mmCIF file of C-alpha atoms and ligand atoms in Angstrom:
data_model
loop_
_atom_site.group_PDB
_atom_site.id
_atom_site.type_symbol
_atom_site.label_atom_id
_atom_site.label_comp_id
_atom_site.label_asym_id
_atom_site.label_seq_id
_atom_site.Cartn_x
_atom_site.Cartn_y
_atom_site.Cartn_z
ATOM 1 C CA MET H 11 -29.277 -18.752 4.028
ATOM 2 C CA TYR H 12 -28.171 -14.809 5.143
ATOM 3 C CA SER H 13 -30.313 -12.640 7.345
ATOM 4 C CA LYS H 14 -33.002 -10.052 5.564
ATOM 5 C CA ASP H 15 -31.204 -6.684 6.958
ATOM 6 C CA GLY H 16 -27.988 -7.640 5.302
ATOM 7 C CA ASN H 17 -26.023 -6.647 8.486
ATOM 8 C CA MET H 18 -24.497 -10.765 8.677
ATOM 9 C CA LYS H 19 -21.409 -11.073 8.316
ATOM 10 C CA ASP H 20 -20.913 -13.209 5.782
ATOM 11 C CA VAL H 21 -16.694 -14.111 6.446
ATOM 12 C CA LYS H 22 -14.388 -15.282 9.099
ATOM 13 C CA THR H 23 -11.357 -13.136 9.922
ATOM 14 C CA PRO H 24 -9.106 -15.032 12.812
ATOM 15 C CA ARG H 25 -5.579 -12.872 12.316
ATOM 16 C CA ILE H 26 -4.419 -10.569 10.516
ATOM 17 C CA CYS H 27 -0.794 -9.553 10.209
ATOM 18 C CA ASP H 28 0.886 -6.771 11.675
ATOM 19 C CA VAL H 29 3.369 -5.453 9.161
ATOM 20 C CA VAL H 30 1.880 -4.064 5.658
ATOM 21 C CA TRP H 31 4.629 -3.947 2.748
ATOM 22 C CA HIS H 32 4.963 -0.052 1.330
ATOM 23 C CA ASN H 33 6.278 1.539 -1.391
ATOM 24 C CA GLY H 34 9.342 -1.155 -1.256
ATOM 25 C CA GLU H 35 9.327 -1.158 2.930
ATOM 26 C CA PHE H 36 7.540 -3.401 5.517
ATOM 27 C CA ILE H 37 6.022 -1.115 8.330
ATOM 28 C CA ASN H 38 3.235 -1.703 11.239
ATOM 29 C CA TRP H 39 -0.281 -2.280 10.184
ATOM 30 C CA ASN H 40 -1.531 0.951 12.193
ATOM 31 C CA ASP H 41 0.475 2.692 10.124
ATOM 32 C CA ALA H 42 -0.974 1.477 6.974
ATOM 33 C CA ARG H 43 -3.163 4.679 6.392
ATOM 34 C CA VAL H 44 -4.198 7.498 4.466
ATOM 35 C CA HIS H 45 -5.777 10.930 4.008
ATOM 36 C CA VAL H 46 -9.419 11.627 3.577
ATOM 37 C CA MET H 47 -9.119 13.738 1.333
ATOM 38 C CA SER H 48 -6.714 10.946 -1.071
ATOM 39 C CA HIS H 49 -7.894 11.224 -5.251
ATOM 40 C CA VAL H 50 -8.981 7.038 -4.361
ATOM 41 C CA LEU H 51 -11.416 7.766 -1.685
ATOM 42 C CA HIS H 52 -13.200 9.984 -4.016
ATOM 43 C CA TYR H 53 -12.505 8.493 -7.658
ATOM 44 C CA GLY H 54 -12.017 4.896 -6.837
ATOM 45 C CA SER H 55 -8.439 5.715 -8.684
ATOM 46 C CA SER H 56 -6.752 1.607 -6.513
ATOM 47 C CA ILE H 57 -6.171 -1.163 -8.630
ATOM 48 C CA PHE H 58 -5.844 -3.847 -6.634
ATOM 49 C CA GLU H 59 -5.618 -8.449 -6.224
ATOM 50 C CA GLY H 60 -7.234 -11.417 -4.001
ATOM 51 C CA ILE H 61 -4.358 -14.091 -3.630
ATOM 52 C CA ARG H 62 -4.595 -17.488 -1.375
ATOM 53 C CA CYS H 63 -1.780 -18.891 0.621
ATOM 54 C CA TYR H 64 -2.453 -22.258 1.590
ATOM 55 C CA SER H 65 -0.997 -24.722 4.111
ATOM 56 C CA THR H 66 0.302 -27.378 2.986
ATOM 57 C CA THR H 67 2.925 -30.374 4.177
ATOM 58 C CA GLU H 68 6.279 -28.157 3.288
ATOM 59 C CA GLY H 69 4.624 -24.425 4.772
ATOM 60 C CA PRO H 70 3.422 -21.762 4.057
ATOM 61 C CA ALA H 71 2.408 -22.030 -0.605
ATOM 62 C CA VAL H 72 1.042 -19.091 -2.631
ATOM 63 C CA PHE H 73 -1.500 -20.048 -5.495
ATOM 64 C CA ARG H 74 -0.914 -18.610 -9.358
ATOM 65 C CA LEU H 75 1.537 -15.509 -7.430
ATOM 66 C CA ARG H 76 3.207 -14.540 -10.869
ATOM 67 C CA GLU H 77 -0.676 -14.823 -12.642
ATOM 68 C CA HIS H 78 -2.088 -12.489 -9.777
ATOM 69 C CA MET H 79 1.042 -10.185 -9.591
ATOM 70 C CA GLN H 80 0.811 -9.749 -13.397
ATOM 71 C CA ARG H 81 -3.463 -9.350 -13.859
ATOM 72 C CA PHE H 82 -2.320 -6.313 -10.739
ATOM 73 C CA LEU H 83 0.656 -5.700 -13.508
ATOM 74 C CA ASN H 84 -2.085 -5.170 -16.425
ATOM 75 C CA SER H 85 -5.107 -3.138 -14.559
ATOM 76 C CA ALA H 86 -2.088 -0.834 -13.446
ATOM 77 C CA LYS H 87 -1.506 -0.779 -16.842
ATOM 78 C CA ILE H 88 -5.275 -0.401 -18.408
ATOM 79 C CA TYR H 89 -5.419 2.818 -15.718
ATOM 80 C CA ARG H 90 -1.786 4.646 -16.483
ATOM 81 C CA MET H 91 -0.634 4.104 -13.562
ATOM 82 C CA ASP H 92 2.828 4.605 -14.402
ATOM 83 C CA HIS H 93 4.868 2.749 -10.940
ATOM 84 C CA PRO H 94 7.917 1.038 -10.422
ATOM 85 C CA TRP H 95 7.891 -1.749 -9.105
ATOM 86 C CA THR H 96 7.822 -5.455 -11.004
ATOM 87 C CA LEU H 97 6.634 -8.988 -11.117
ATOM 88 C CA ASP H 98 9.378 -9.688 -8.756
ATOM 89 C CA ASP H 99 9.400 -7.381 -6.709
ATOM 90 C CA LEU H 100 6.028 -7.638 -5.764
ATOM 91 C CA CYS H 101 6.298 -11.588 -6.121
ATOM 92 C CA SER H 102 9.342 -11.187 -3.758
ATOM 93 C CA ALA H 103 7.137 -8.401 -1.241
ATOM 94 C CA THR H 104 4.700 -11.390 -0.497
ATOM 95 C CA VAL H 105 6.990 -13.783 0.223
ATOM 96 C CA ASP H 106 8.537 -11.603 2.729
ATOM 97 C CA LEU H 107 5.465 -10.934 3.492
ATOM 98 C CA ILE H 108 4.550 -14.084 4.386
ATOM 99 C CA ARG H 109 7.390 -15.264 6.404
ATOM 100 C CA ARG H 110 6.817 -11.907 8.310
ATOM 101 C CA SER H 111 3.106 -13.513 9.102
ATOM 102 C CA GLY H 112 3.984 -16.111 10.539
ATOM 103 C CA MET H 113 1.068 -17.853 9.194
ATOM 104 C CA ASP H 114 0.735 -20.664 7.538
ATOM 105 C CA GLN H 115 -2.072 -19.630 5.268
ATOM 106 C CA CYS H 116 -3.324 -16.235 4.339
ATOM 107 C CA TYR H 117 -5.100 -13.959 2.136
ATOM 108 C CA ILE H 118 -3.180 -11.467 -0.064
ATOM 109 C CA ARG H 119 -4.222 -8.290 -0.519
ATOM 110 C CA PRO H 120 -1.578 -5.837 -2.823
ATOM 111 C CA ILE H 121 -3.267 -1.851 -3.824
ATOM 112 C CA LEU H 122 -2.356 0.148 -5.688
ATOM 113 C CA PHE H 123 -3.556 3.895 -5.854
ATOM 114 C CA ARG H 124 -3.431 7.444 -6.550
ATOM 115 C CA SER H 125 -2.836 9.115 -2.669
ATOM 116 C CA LEU H 126 -2.565 13.271 -1.864
ATOM 117 C CA ASP H 127 0.905 14.688 -2.080
ATOM 118 C CA GLU H 128 0.064 16.927 1.141
ATOM 119 C CA ALA H 129 2.931 19.557 0.182
ATOM 120 C CA HIS H 130 1.707 20.143 -3.263
ATOM 121 C CA PRO H 131 -2.399 18.445 -3.319
ATOM 122 C CA ALA H 132 -4.614 18.081 -6.242
ATOM 123 C CA PHE H 133 -8.423 17.742 -6.103
ATOM 124 C CA GLY H 134 -9.569 17.046 -9.350
ATOM 125 C CA VAL H 135 -10.494 14.381 -11.353
ATOM 126 C CA ASN H 136 -6.864 14.353 -12.988
ATOM 127 C CA PRO H 137 -5.030 11.863 -11.310
ATOM 128 C CA PHE H 138 -1.570 12.563 -12.657
ATOM 129 C CA PRO H 139 -0.372 15.336 -9.786
ATOM 130 C CA ASN H 140 -1.343 12.351 -6.913
ATOM 131 C CA PRO H 141 1.512 10.532 -6.899
ATOM 132 C CA LEU H 142 0.971 6.115 -6.373
ATOM 133 C CA ALA H 143 0.665 4.070 -3.292
ATOM 134 C CA CYS H 144 1.219 0.689 -2.895
ATOM 135 C CA TYR H 145 0.656 -1.720 -0.048
ATOM 136 C CA ILE H 146 0.170 -5.636 0.642
ATOM 137 C CA GLY H 147 -1.638 -6.935 3.797
ATOM 138 C CA ALA H 148 -2.523 -9.824 4.820
ATOM 139 C CA TRP H 149 -5.123 -12.356 6.744
ATOM 140 C CA ASP H 150 -6.447 -15.505 7.912
ATOM 141 C CA TRP H 151 -9.776 -15.456 6.041
ATOM 142 C CA GLY H 152 -12.299 -18.352 6.052
ATOM 143 C CA LYS H 153 -14.463 -19.562 3.648
ATOM 144 C CA TYR H 154 -16.001 -16.779 1.461
ATOM 145 C CA LEU H 155 -19.838 -18.050 1.076
ATOM 146 C CA GLY H 156 -19.812 -19.601 4.439
ATOM 147 C CA ASP H 157 -18.130 -22.691 6.197
ATOM 148 C CA GLU H 158 -20.645 -25.592 4.980
ATOM 149 C CA ALA H 159 -21.021 -23.798 1.192
ATOM 150 C CA ILE H 160 -17.918 -25.929 -0.120
ATOM 151 C CA GLU H 161 -20.587 -28.555 0.056
ATOM 152 C CA GLN H 162 -23.587 -27.932 0.044
ATOM 153 C CA GLY H 163 -23.867 -25.093 -2.289
ATOM 154 C CA VAL H 164 -25.050 -21.149 -1.589
ATOM 155 C CA ASP H 165 -28.729 -20.090 -2.508
ATOM 156 C CA VAL H 166 -28.247 -17.407 -5.682
ATOM 157 C CA CYS H 167 -30.085 -14.834 -7.220
ATOM 158 C CA VAL H 168 -30.613 -12.968 -10.301
ATOM 159 C CA SER H 169 -29.237 -9.530 -9.953
ATOM 160 C CA THR H 170 -31.522 -6.016 -11.669
ATOM 161 C CA TRP H 171 -28.191 -4.776 -11.602
ATOM 162 C CA ASN H 172 -25.773 -5.413 -15.233
ATOM 163 C CA ARG H 173 -22.035 -5.774 -15.365
ATOM 164 C CA LEU H 174 -20.001 -3.393 -16.688
ATOM 165 C CA THR H 175 -19.882 -2.599 -19.747
ATOM 166 C CA PRO H 176 -16.870 -2.932 -22.497
ATOM 167 C CA ASN H 177 -15.907 0.277 -22.949
ATOM 168 C CA SER H 178 -17.592 2.467 -20.173
ATOM 169 C CA MET H 179 -15.283 0.751 -17.345
ATOM 170 C CA PRO H 180 -13.362 -2.162 -18.096
ATOM 171 C CA ALA H 181 -14.242 -5.612 -16.419
ATOM 172 C CA MET H 182 -11.019 -7.137 -17.048
ATOM 173 C CA ALA H 183 -8.878 -4.895 -14.742
ATOM 174 C CA LYS H 184 -9.319 -5.732 -11.123
ATOM 175 C CA SER H 185 -9.933 -1.689 -9.860
ATOM 176 C CA GLY H 186 -11.756 -0.892 -7.089
ATOM 177 C CA ALA H 187 -13.953 1.714 -8.012
ATOM 178 C CA ASN H 188 -15.708 -1.435 -10.642
ATOM 179 C CA TYR H 189 -16.808 -2.890 -6.617
ATOM 180 C CA MET H 190 -19.234 -0.129 -6.589
ATOM 181 C CA ASN H 191 -21.140 -2.035 -9.250
ATOM 182 C CA SER H 192 -19.778 -5.184 -7.103
ATOM 183 C CA GLN H 193 -21.571 -3.463 -3.643
ATOM 184 C CA LEU H 194 -24.957 -3.033 -5.508
ATOM 185 C CA ILE H 195 -24.935 -6.888 -6.375
ATOM 186 C CA LYS H 196 -24.082 -8.327 -3.435
ATOM 187 C CA MET H 197 -26.534 -5.552 -1.099
ATOM 188 C CA GLU H 198 -29.336 -6.415 -3.176
ATOM 189 C CA ALA H 199 -29.362 -10.353 -2.971
ATOM 190 C CA LEU H 200 -28.203 -10.563 0.417
ATOM 191 C CA LEU H 201 -31.106 -8.110 1.441
ATOM 192 C CA ASN H 202 -32.767 -10.444 -0.511
ATOM 193 C CA GLY H 203 -31.874 -13.600 1.149
ATOM 194 C CA PHE H 204 -29.665 -14.874 -0.656
ATOM 195 C CA ALA H 205 -25.506 -15.567 -0.305
ATOM 196 C CA GLU H 206 -24.529 -13.562 -3.163
ATOM 197 C CA GLY H 207 -26.034 -12.228 -7.077
ATOM 198 C CA ILE H 208 -25.433 -12.906 -10.406
ATOM 199 C CA ALA H 209 -25.262 -10.103 -12.704
ATOM 200 C CA LEU H 210 -26.062 -10.364 -16.420
ATOM 201 C CA ASP H 211 -23.570 -8.125 -19.814
ATOM 202 C CA ASP H 212 -25.644 -5.416 -21.058
ATOM 203 C CA ARG H 213 -26.286 -7.691 -23.723
ATOM 204 C CA GLY H 214 -28.608 -9.924 -21.239
ATOM 205 C CA TYR H 215 -26.073 -13.482 -20.934
ATOM 206 C CA VAL H 216 -25.082 -14.244 -17.621
ATOM 207 C CA SER H 217 -21.388 -12.651 -16.519
ATOM 208 C CA GLU H 218 -21.191 -13.152 -12.625
ATOM 209 C CA GLY H 219 -21.346 -12.938 -9.692
ATOM 210 C CA SER H 220 -20.334 -10.107 -7.697
ATOM 211 C CA GLY H 221 -16.653 -11.749 -6.614
ATOM 212 C CA GLU H 222 -16.792 -15.100 -8.633
ATOM 213 C CA ASN H 223 -16.382 -16.590 -11.964
ATOM 214 C CA ILE H 224 -19.279 -18.802 -12.982
ATOM 215 C CA PHE H 225 -19.356 -22.205 -14.453
ATOM 216 C CA LEU H 226 -22.543 -24.109 -15.775
ATOM 217 C CA VAL H 227 -22.264 -28.371 -16.016
ATOM 218 C CA THR H 228 -25.408 -29.352 -18.752
ATOM 219 C CA GLY H 229 -24.926 -33.254 -19.400
ATOM 220 C CA ASP H 230 -21.103 -34.164 -19.304
ATOM 221 C CA VAL H 231 -19.931 -30.363 -21.114
ATOM 222 C CA VAL H 232 -19.227 -27.249 -18.821
ATOM 223 C CA LEU H 233 -19.595 -24.001 -20.240
ATOM 224 C CA THR H 234 -18.007 -20.905 -18.805
ATOM 225 C CA PRO H 235 -19.217 -16.970 -20.202
ATOM 226 C CA PRO H 236 -16.630 -15.740 -22.228
ATOM 227 C CA LEU H 237 -14.007 -12.358 -21.634
ATOM 228 C CA SER H 238 -16.928 -10.902 -24.114
ATOM 229 C CA SER H 239 -19.323 -11.738 -21.478
ATOM 230 C CA SER H 240 -17.596 -8.678 -19.522
ATOM 231 C CA ILE H 241 -15.337 -10.769 -16.646
ATOM 232 C CA LEU H 242 -12.943 -10.173 -14.306
ATOM 233 C CA PRO H 243 -10.267 -13.152 -16.240
ATOM 234 C CA GLY H 244 -9.655 -15.080 -13.210
ATOM 235 C CA ILE H 245 -7.111 -16.610 -12.648
ATOM 236 C CA THR H 246 -8.862 -19.454 -10.504
ATOM 237 C CA ARG H 247 -11.651 -20.056 -13.572
ATOM 238 C CA ASP H 248 -8.459 -20.947 -15.397
ATOM 239 C CA SER H 249 -7.466 -23.199 -13.187
ATOM 240 C CA VAL H 250 -10.805 -24.984 -13.458
ATOM 241 C CA ILE H 251 -10.421 -24.736 -17.591
ATOM 242 C CA GLN H 252 -6.814 -26.686 -17.316
ATOM 243 C CA ILE H 253 -8.739 -29.143 -14.502
ATOM 244 C CA CYS H 254 -11.272 -29.824 -16.971
ATOM 245 C CA GLN H 255 -8.282 -30.611 -19.746
ATOM 246 C CA GLU H 256 -6.274 -32.476 -17.234
ATOM 247 C CA LEU H 257 -9.376 -34.589 -16.094
ATOM 248 C CA GLY H 258 -11.182 -35.066 -19.958
ATOM 249 C CA ILE H 259 -13.745 -32.960 -19.149
ATOM 250 C CA THR H 260 -15.121 -31.010 -22.331
ATOM 251 C CA VAL H 261 -15.146 -27.454 -21.745
ATOM 252 C CA LYS H 262 -15.900 -24.452 -23.485
ATOM 253 C CA GLU H 263 -16.278 -20.728 -23.599
ATOM 254 C CA ARG H 264 -19.734 -19.615 -24.436
ATOM 255 C CA THR H 265 -22.377 -17.632 -23.980
ATOM 256 C CA ILE H 266 -24.729 -17.864 -21.770
ATOM 257 C CA GLN H 267 -28.437 -16.993 -21.180
ATOM 258 C CA ARG H 268 -30.558 -16.105 -18.243
ATOM 259 C CA ALA H 269 -32.625 -19.622 -18.620
ATOM 260 C CA ALA H 270 -30.068 -21.237 -19.413
ATOM 261 C CA LEU H 271 -28.899 -20.922 -15.159
ATOM 262 C CA TYR H 272 -32.512 -22.666 -14.545
ATOM 263 C CA VAL H 273 -31.923 -25.445 -16.221
ATOM 264 C CA ALA H 274 -28.229 -26.579 -15.712
ATOM 265 C CA ASP H 275 -27.365 -30.119 -14.159
ATOM 266 C CA GLU H 276 -24.848 -28.108 -12.305
ATOM 267 C CA LEU H 277 -23.220 -25.211 -11.721
ATOM 268 C CA PHE H 278 -20.542 -23.643 -9.411
ATOM 269 C CA PHE H 279 -18.979 -20.096 -8.457
ATOM 270 C CA SER H 280 -14.836 -20.173 -9.271
ATOM 271 C CA GLY H 281 -12.655 -17.387 -7.285
ATOM 272 C CA THR H 282 -9.571 -16.772 -5.197
ATOM 273 C CA ALA H 283 -12.485 -15.622 -1.780
ATOM 274 C CA ALA H 284 -14.476 -18.208 -2.799
ATOM 275 C CA GLU H 285 -12.584 -20.870 -4.776
ATOM 276 C CA ILE H 286 -15.262 -23.512 -6.042
ATOM 277 C CA THR H 287 -18.853 -22.668 -4.333
ATOM 278 C CA PRO H 288 -21.156 -25.007 -5.666
ATOM 279 C CA ILE H 289 -24.501 -22.947 -6.669
ATOM 280 C CA ARG H 290 -27.545 -24.882 -5.648
ATOM 281 C CA SER H 291 -30.172 -22.468 -6.383
ATOM 282 C CA VAL H 292 -31.036 -19.324 -8.684
ATOM 283 C CA ASP H 293 -33.684 -17.589 -8.415
ATOM 284 C CA ARG H 294 -35.407 -19.730 -5.413
ATOM 285 C CA ILE H 295 -35.375 -23.088 -9.018
ATOM 286 C CA ALA H 296 -33.446 -25.728 -7.535
ATOM 287 C CA VAL H 297 -29.690 -26.375 -9.733
ATOM 288 C CA GLY H 298 -30.681 -30.102 -10.889
ATOM 289 C CA GLN H 299 -31.148 -32.132 -7.736
ATOM 290 C CA GLY H 300 -30.455 -28.517 -5.199
ATOM 291 C CA GLY H 301 -27.401 -29.285 -3.941
ATOM 292 C CA ARG H 302 -23.199 -30.132 -4.896
ATOM 293 C CA GLY H 303 -23.431 -32.146 -8.531
ATOM 294 C CA SER H 304 -20.928 -35.247 -9.320
ATOM 295 C CA ILE H 305 -18.650 -33.024 -11.967
ATOM 296 C CA THR H 306 -18.008 -30.285 -9.431
ATOM 297 C CA GLU H 307 -17.270 -31.790 -7.012
ATOM 298 C CA LYS H 308 -14.669 -33.542 -9.168
ATOM 299 C CA ILE H 309 -13.349 -30.026 -9.229
ATOM 300 C CA GLN H 310 -13.422 -29.317 -6.213
ATOM 301 C CA LYS H 311 -11.582 -32.169 -5.209
ATOM 302 C CA VAL H 312 -8.586 -32.022 -7.284
ATOM 303 C CA PHE H 313 -8.018 -28.260 -7.048
ATOM 304 C CA PHE H 314 -8.187 -28.522 -3.558
ATOM 305 C CA GLU H 315 -5.240 -31.171 -3.676
ATOM 306 C CA ILE H 316 -3.344 -29.169 -5.917
ATOM 307 C CA THR H 317 -3.616 -25.892 -3.008
ATOM 308 C CA LYS H 318 -2.756 -28.217 -1.140
ATOM 309 C CA GLY H 319 0.122 -29.684 -2.534
ATOM 310 C CA GLU H 320 -0.983 -33.580 -2.442
ATOM 311 C CA ARG H 321 -1.202 -33.346 -6.052
ATOM 312 C CA PRO H 322 0.401 -32.224 -9.326
ATOM 313 C CA ALA H 323 -0.516 -29.195 -11.000
ATOM 314 C CA PRO H 324 -1.387 -29.009 -14.764
ATOM 315 C CA GLY H 325 2.008 -25.958 -14.231
ATOM 316 C CA LYS H 326 3.730 -24.405 -11.135
ATOM 317 C CA TRP H 327 1.310 -23.031 -9.310
ATOM 318 C CA LEU H 328 2.475 -23.440 -6.220
ATOM 319 C CA THR H 329 4.996 -20.804 -4.637
ATOM 320 C CA TYR H 330 6.588 -22.428 -1.994
ATOM 321 C CA VAL H 331 7.233 -19.478 1.011
ATOM 322 C CA ASN H 332 9.941 -21.538 3.023
ATOM 323 C CA GLU H 333 12.075 -22.629 0.167
ATOM 324 C CA THR H 334 12.211 -19.633 -1.861
ATOM 325 C CA LYS H 335 14.560 -17.908 -0.685
ATOM 326 C CA SER H 336 14.989 -14.164 0.301
ATOM 327 C CA ALA H 337 17.851 -11.540 1.033
ATOM 328 C CA PRO H 338 17.544 -10.206 4.044
ATOM 329 C CA THR H 339 15.660 -6.678 4.510
ATOM 330 C CA ASP H 340 18.199 -4.063 6.856
ATOM 331 C CA HIS H 341 16.830 -1.206 8.745
ATOM 332 C CA ASN H 342 15.448 0.471 5.456
ATOM 333 C CA GLY H 343 13.061 -2.425 5.631
ATOM 334 C CA TYR H 344 12.576 -3.839 1.544
ATOM 335 C CA THR H 345 15.348 -5.769 -0.334
ATOM 336 C CA PRO H 346 14.357 -7.715 -3.156
ATOM 337 C CA ALA H 347 14.101 -10.488 -2.268
ATOM 338 C CA LYS H 348 15.256 -13.745 -4.914
ATOM 339 C CA VAL H 349 11.233 -15.594 -5.824
ATOM 340 C CA ARG H 350 12.031 -19.107 -6.870
ATOM 341 C CA ASP H 351 10.817 -19.018 -10.485
ATOM 342 C CA ASP H 352 8.055 -21.859 -10.092
ATOM 343 C CA SER H 353 4.684 -20.706 -11.145
ATOM 344 C CA ASP H 354 3.518 -20.729 -14.213
ATOM 345 C CA THR H 355 4.909 -17.986 -16.875
ATOM 346 C CA THR H 356 2.265 -18.246 -19.358
ATOM 347 C CA PRO H 357 0.416 -14.464 -19.615
ATOM 348 C CA ILE H 358 -2.157 -14.217 -18.405
ATOM 349 C CA LEU H 359 -4.434 -12.929 -21.545
ATOM 350 C CA SER H 360 -4.163 -16.891 -22.683
ATOM 351 C CA PHE H 361 -6.671 -17.202 -19.904
ATOM 352 C CA GLN H 362 -8.986 -18.093 -23.609
ATOM 353 C CA THR H 363 -7.715 -21.623 -23.539
ATOM 354 C CA ALA H 364 -11.464 -23.168 -23.197
ATOM 355 C CA ALA H 365 -11.934 -25.438 -26.411
ATOM 356 C CA LYS H 366 -13.793 -23.129 -28.838
ATOM 357 C CA ASP H 367 -16.555 -23.828 -31.972
HETATM 358 C C1 LIG J 430 -15.530 -9.889 -10.291
HETATM 359 C C2 LIG J 430 -14.722 -10.945 -9.543
HETATM 360 N N1 LIG J 430 -14.890 -12.210 -10.792
HETATM 361 C C3 LIG J 430 -13.938 -12.660 -10.546
HETATM 362 C C4 LIG J 430 -13.180 -12.851 -9.776
HETATM 363 C C5 LIG J 430 -12.089 -14.250 -10.013
HETATM 364 O O1 LIG J 430 -11.206 -14.610 -9.806
HETATM 365 P P1 LIG J 430 -10.040 -14.738 -9.318
HETATM 366 O O2 LIG J 430 -10.299 -16.395 -9.440
HETATM 367 O O3 LIG J 430 -8.371 -14.843 -10.153
HETATM 368 O O4 LIG J 430 -9.464 -14.493 -7.420
HETATM 369 C C6 LIG J 430 -13.388 -12.214 -8.733
HETATM 370 C C7 LIG J 430 -12.105 -12.537 -7.708
HETATM 371 O O5 LIG J 430 -11.672 -11.774 -7.560
HETATM 372 C C8 LIG J 430 -13.811 -10.802 -8.913
HETATM 373 O O6 LIG J 430 -13.501 -10.325 -8.368
#
């Protein structure tokens, strides 16, 4: 449970990679800075990703790297960010960064944003005159919703804040500005003593957490809101759907009413940071027996076995950093490396793979 003042740290960051990839070169962490009059700081003009690299017996392995970078490219396209980076460039840069970091596991944060051309400054809302800057950083990140959360589950509330409407801010783009909405949801939850908030969409149906997708288990059926409920098309969500299908568990995309949360047998969040985190209460109403349910545990177990490289995934989900060939970098910094193409290249929009009826 979180303190009511909302100041409690909810993350552990034991280590930060001391280099950052910037527009094709590696620079020192301390040099990765922007001007305070950059467009992004005033108008929220950024898109980003959150990716995890797991420790395996064959060294660090990035989970669904190509899918994350494809979503990054999709977000950039939606916001008309005309940049030169290809999927392969971004994947290679990530692998090189992890190799340079020497970290066995980490969280990776690519970001593309509108900055400031100091020679020809532009300060208006119109983003086009502002140059784009692309960075990738990495740090070691602990369990997002707390160490015990994975087993014990978390206490959450339904937020008074709604998720974005589809024709105001597109939830399917992972833009920095969307996270102002997420911050309202998160702050309200923390200040009221909850670990996380669940937002409803503008029609009143369940959408998602401030940084996670949500799943509901009723009997032996697993349900999750569709993309039309203003959710981010989560890569972990897609992984859960595919894991359920492999385990023979029925999984469906359905609009979900708020009240269904209170009578669900099990609930859990999915997300890169949160991984698979059980929800043990909503608005102080116990979910099922008030702890992690058996179907959640089964899915969680398979998910963690896959991320540790201990079990084959339904697709080629791991990019092994040590097995991925990298061209040598020279003093100018970045030379694109060839990433072993071992990821599932299914287009991101095929994420609606769950059965519908
Ligand atoms: C709002 C929101 N929804 C869902 C997710 C889960 O997406 P993913 O599984 O791709 O990390 C995230 C995390 O990135 C998020 O911020």
